[in-house]
Amino acid sequence: MSPMTWLITIARNTAIDRLRATKDESDVADVMDTMPSSGPTPEQSAIASSEAGRIMGCMEQLDDDKRDAVRGAYLDGLSYADLAARFDVPLNTMRTWLRRSLISLRECMSQ
């Protein structure tokens, strides 16, 4: 169990114990309905969508091979060795491609 899951479980159980101790007539389900959602707020969703659009725009500025290598490494979880074999380049060349691509993406995102 992850530490965050463990903390959430403890907090939830503590809240339920306190509700039971007060012997209030309200239903636990009613209280749970009033608790804020753990999902993103509409504002957070809008910001995330905007950032995703900016990232995609910056990705389009990369060369096709480098863009595909970045997607393979950071979205598909491929190893540098797998990517080097796929693009038929030496391993150190693939590392250089990815490092320079990330620098380009960082510069693009900071504008």
PDB file of C-alpha atoms in Angstrom:
ATOM      1  CA  MET A   1       0.000   0.000   0.000  1.00  0.00           C
ATOM      2  CA  SER A   2       1.416   3.404  -0.907  1.00  0.00           C
ATOM      3  CA  PRO A   3       1.964   6.005   1.828  1.00  0.00           C
ATOM      4  CA  MET A   4      -0.675   8.292   0.288  1.00  0.00           C
ATOM      5  CA  THR A   5      -3.287   5.513   0.243  1.00  0.00           C
ATOM      6  CA  TRP A   6      -2.420   4.663   3.828  1.00  0.00           C
ATOM      7  CA  LEU A   7      -2.857   8.304   4.954  1.00  0.00           C
ATOM      8  CA  ILE A   8      -6.148   8.666   3.099  1.00  0.00           C
ATOM      9  CA  THR A   9      -7.450   5.460   4.696  1.00  0.00           C
ATOM     10  CA  ILE A  10      -6.477   6.665   8.179  1.00  0.00           C
ATOM     11  CA  ALA A  11      -8.102  10.075   7.596  1.00  0.00           C
ATOM     12  CA  ARG A  12     -11.289   8.486   6.274  1.00  0.00           C
ATOM     13  CA  ASN A  13     -11.512   6.016   9.164  1.00  0.00           C
ATOM     14  CA  THR A  14     -10.862   8.770  11.716  1.00  0.00           C
ATOM     15  CA  ALA A  15     -13.642  10.876  10.204  1.00  0.00           C
ATOM     16  CA  ILE A  16     -16.051   7.932  10.304  1.00  0.00           C
ATOM     17  CA  ASP A  17     -15.114   7.186  13.943  1.00  0.00           C
ATOM     18  CA  ARG A  18     -15.799  10.804  14.935  1.00  0.00           C
ATOM     19  CA  LEU A  19     -19.152  10.747  13.172  1.00  0.00           C
ATOM     20  CA  ARG A  20     -20.135   7.572  14.979  1.00  0.00           C
ATOM     21  CA  ALA A  21     -19.017   9.016  18.322  1.00  0.00           C
ATOM     22  CA  THR A  22     -21.298  12.037  17.990  1.00  0.00           C
ATOM     23  CA  LYS A  23     -24.257   9.739  17.242  1.00  0.00           C
ATOM     24  CA  ASP A  24     -25.614  12.365  14.948  1.00  0.00           C
ATOM     25  CA  GLU A  25     -28.681  11.494  12.918  1.00  0.00           C
ATOM     26  CA  SER A  26     -26.936  12.385   9.665  1.00  0.00           C
ATOM     27  CA  ASP A  27     -25.965   9.576   7.398  1.00  0.00           C
ATOM     28  CA  VAL A  28     -22.277   8.976   6.656  1.00  0.00           C
ATOM     29  CA  ALA A  29     -23.138   8.960   2.961  1.00  0.00           C
ATOM     30  CA  ASP A  30     -24.495  12.509   3.266  1.00  0.00           C
ATOM     31  CA  VAL A  31     -21.241  13.627   4.850  1.00  0.00           C
ATOM     32  CA  MET A  32     -19.208  11.882   2.170  1.00  0.00           C
ATOM     33  CA  ASP A  33     -21.246  13.700  -0.499  1.00  0.00           C
ATOM     34  CA  THR A  34     -20.269  17.062   0.976  1.00  0.00           C
ATOM     35  CA  MET A  35     -16.561  16.241   0.997  1.00  0.00           C
ATOM     36  CA  PRO A  36     -14.592  17.759  -1.867  1.00  0.00           C
ATOM     37  CA  SER A  37     -13.789  15.493  -4.767  1.00  0.00           C
ATOM     38  CA  SER A  38     -10.274  14.127  -4.968  1.00  0.00           C
ATOM     39  CA  GLY A  39     -10.282  14.673  -8.739  1.00  0.00           C
ATOM     40  CA  PRO A  40      -9.124  17.814 -10.503  1.00  0.00           C
ATOM     41  CA  THR A  41     -11.234  20.946 -10.332  1.00  0.00           C
ATOM     42  CA  PRO A  42     -12.544  22.466 -13.563  1.00  0.00           C
ATOM     43  CA  GLU A  43      -9.820  25.110 -13.310  1.00  0.00           C
ATOM     44  CA  GLN A  44      -7.117  22.464 -12.913  1.00  0.00           C
ATOM     45  CA  SER A  45      -8.528  20.557 -15.891  1.00  0.00           C
ATOM     46  CA  ALA A  46      -8.481  23.700 -18.037  1.00  0.00           C
ATOM     47  CA  ILE A  47      -4.873  24.453 -17.061  1.00  0.00           C
ATOM     48  CA  ALA A  48      -3.805  20.865 -17.752  1.00  0.00           C
ATOM     49  CA  SER A  49      -5.505  20.964 -21.152  1.00  0.00           C
ATOM     50  CA  SER A  50      -3.791  24.245 -21.997  1.00  0.00           C
ATOM     51  CA  GLU A  51      -0.396  22.888 -20.938  1.00  0.00           C
ATOM     52  CA  ALA A  52      -0.944  19.724 -22.982  1.00  0.00           C
ATOM     53  CA  GLY A  53      -1.656  21.885 -26.023  1.00  0.00           C
ATOM     54  CA  ARG A  54       1.530  23.879 -25.451  1.00  0.00           C
ATOM     55  CA  ILE A  55       3.571  20.690 -25.084  1.00  0.00           C
ATOM     56  CA  MET A  56       2.126  19.266 -28.304  1.00  0.00           C
ATOM     57  CA  GLY A  57       2.931  22.533 -30.102  1.00  0.00           C
ATOM     58  CA  CYS A  58       6.511  22.380 -28.860  1.00  0.00           C
ATOM     59  CA  MET A  59       6.776  18.713 -29.827  1.00  0.00           C
ATOM     60  CA  GLU A  60       5.751  19.630 -33.388  1.00  0.00           C
ATOM     61  CA  GLN A  61       8.820  21.889 -33.609  1.00  0.00           C
ATOM     62  CA  LEU A  62      11.147  18.898 -33.169  1.00  0.00           C
ATOM     63  CA  ASP A  63      12.408  16.852 -36.119  1.00  0.00           C
ATOM     64  CA  ASP A  64      10.275  13.785 -36.822  1.00  0.00           C
ATOM     65  CA  ASP A  65      12.891  11.286 -35.604  1.00  0.00           C
ATOM     66  CA  LYS A  66      13.593  13.229 -32.430  1.00  0.00           C
ATOM     67  CA  ARG A  67       9.876  13.716 -31.715  1.00  0.00           C
ATOM     68  CA  ASP A  68       9.268   9.980 -32.132  1.00  0.00           C
ATOM     69  CA  ALA A  69      12.259   9.215 -29.898  1.00  0.00           C
ATOM     70  CA  VAL A  70      10.939  11.511 -27.142  1.00  0.00           C
ATOM     71  CA  ARG A  71       7.501   9.898 -27.364  1.00  0.00           C
ATOM     72  CA  GLY A  72       9.051   6.442 -27.243  1.00  0.00           C
ATOM     73  CA  ALA A  73      11.242   7.228 -24.244  1.00  0.00           C
ATOM     74  CA  TYR A  74       8.873   9.282 -22.108  1.00  0.00           C
ATOM     75  CA  LEU A  75       5.394   8.174 -23.125  1.00  0.00           C
ATOM     76  CA  ASP A  76       5.898   4.567 -24.206  1.00  0.00           C
ATOM     77  CA  GLY A  77       8.642   3.779 -21.673  1.00  0.00           C
ATOM     78  CA  LEU A  78      11.123   2.391 -24.200  1.00  0.00           C
ATOM     79  CA  SER A  79      14.766   2.136 -23.169  1.00  0.00           C
ATOM     80  CA  TYR A  80      17.504   4.146 -24.853  1.00  0.00           C
ATOM     81  CA  ALA A  81      18.906   0.900 -26.267  1.00  0.00           C
ATOM     82  CA  ASP A  82      15.526  -0.031 -27.784  1.00  0.00           C
ATOM     83  CA  LEU A  83      15.196   3.413 -29.333  1.00  0.00           C
ATOM     84  CA  ALA A  84      18.756   3.336 -30.678  1.00  0.00           C
ATOM     85  CA  ALA A  85      18.029   0.001 -32.347  1.00  0.00           C
ATOM     86  CA  ARG A  86      14.698   1.240 -33.732  1.00  0.00           C
ATOM     87  CA  PHE A  87      16.285   4.345 -35.283  1.00  0.00           C
ATOM     88  CA  ASP A  88      19.504   2.526 -36.241  1.00  0.00           C
ATOM     89  CA  VAL A  89      21.778   4.987 -34.419  1.00  0.00           C
ATOM     90  CA  PRO A  90      24.456   4.445 -31.763  1.00  0.00           C
ATOM     91  CA  LEU A  91      23.302   4.504 -28.134  1.00  0.00           C
ATOM     92  CA  ASN A  92      25.191   7.723 -27.339  1.00  0.00           C
ATOM     93  CA  THR A  93      23.576   9.426 -30.333  1.00  0.00           C
ATOM     94  CA  MET A  94      20.146   8.497 -28.964  1.00  0.00           C
ATOM     95  CA  ARG A  95      21.100   9.940 -25.562  1.00  0.00           C
ATOM     96  CA  THR A  96      22.213  13.152 -27.264  1.00  0.00           C
ATOM     97  CA  TRP A  97      18.979  13.337 -29.277  1.00  0.00           C
ATOM     98  CA  LEU A  98      16.865  12.984 -26.153  1.00  0.00           C
ATOM     99  CA  ARG A  99      18.921  15.419 -24.076  1.00  0.00           C
ATOM    100  CA  ARG A 100      18.878  18.088 -26.802  1.00  0.00           C
ATOM    101  CA  SER A 101      15.186  17.504 -27.462  1.00  0.00           C
ATOM    102  CA  LEU A 102      14.355  18.011 -23.785  1.00  0.00           C
ATOM    103  CA  ILE A 103      16.406  21.219 -23.759  1.00  0.00           C
ATOM    104  CA  SER A 104      14.481  22.431 -26.824  1.00  0.00           C
ATOM    105  CA  LEU A 105      11.160  21.533 -25.199  1.00  0.00           C
ATOM    106  CA  ARG A 106      12.128  23.323 -21.989  1.00  0.00           C
ATOM    107  CA  GLU A 107      13.068  26.470 -23.928  1.00  0.00           C
ATOM    108  CA  CYS A 108       9.853  26.341 -25.939  1.00  0.00           C
ATOM    109  CA  MET A 109       7.720  25.889 -22.811  1.00  0.00           C
ATOM    110  CA  SER A 110       9.414  28.817 -21.041  1.00  0.00           C
ATOM    111  CA  GLN A 111       8.354  31.246 -23.790  1.00  0.00           C
TER     112      GLN A 111
END
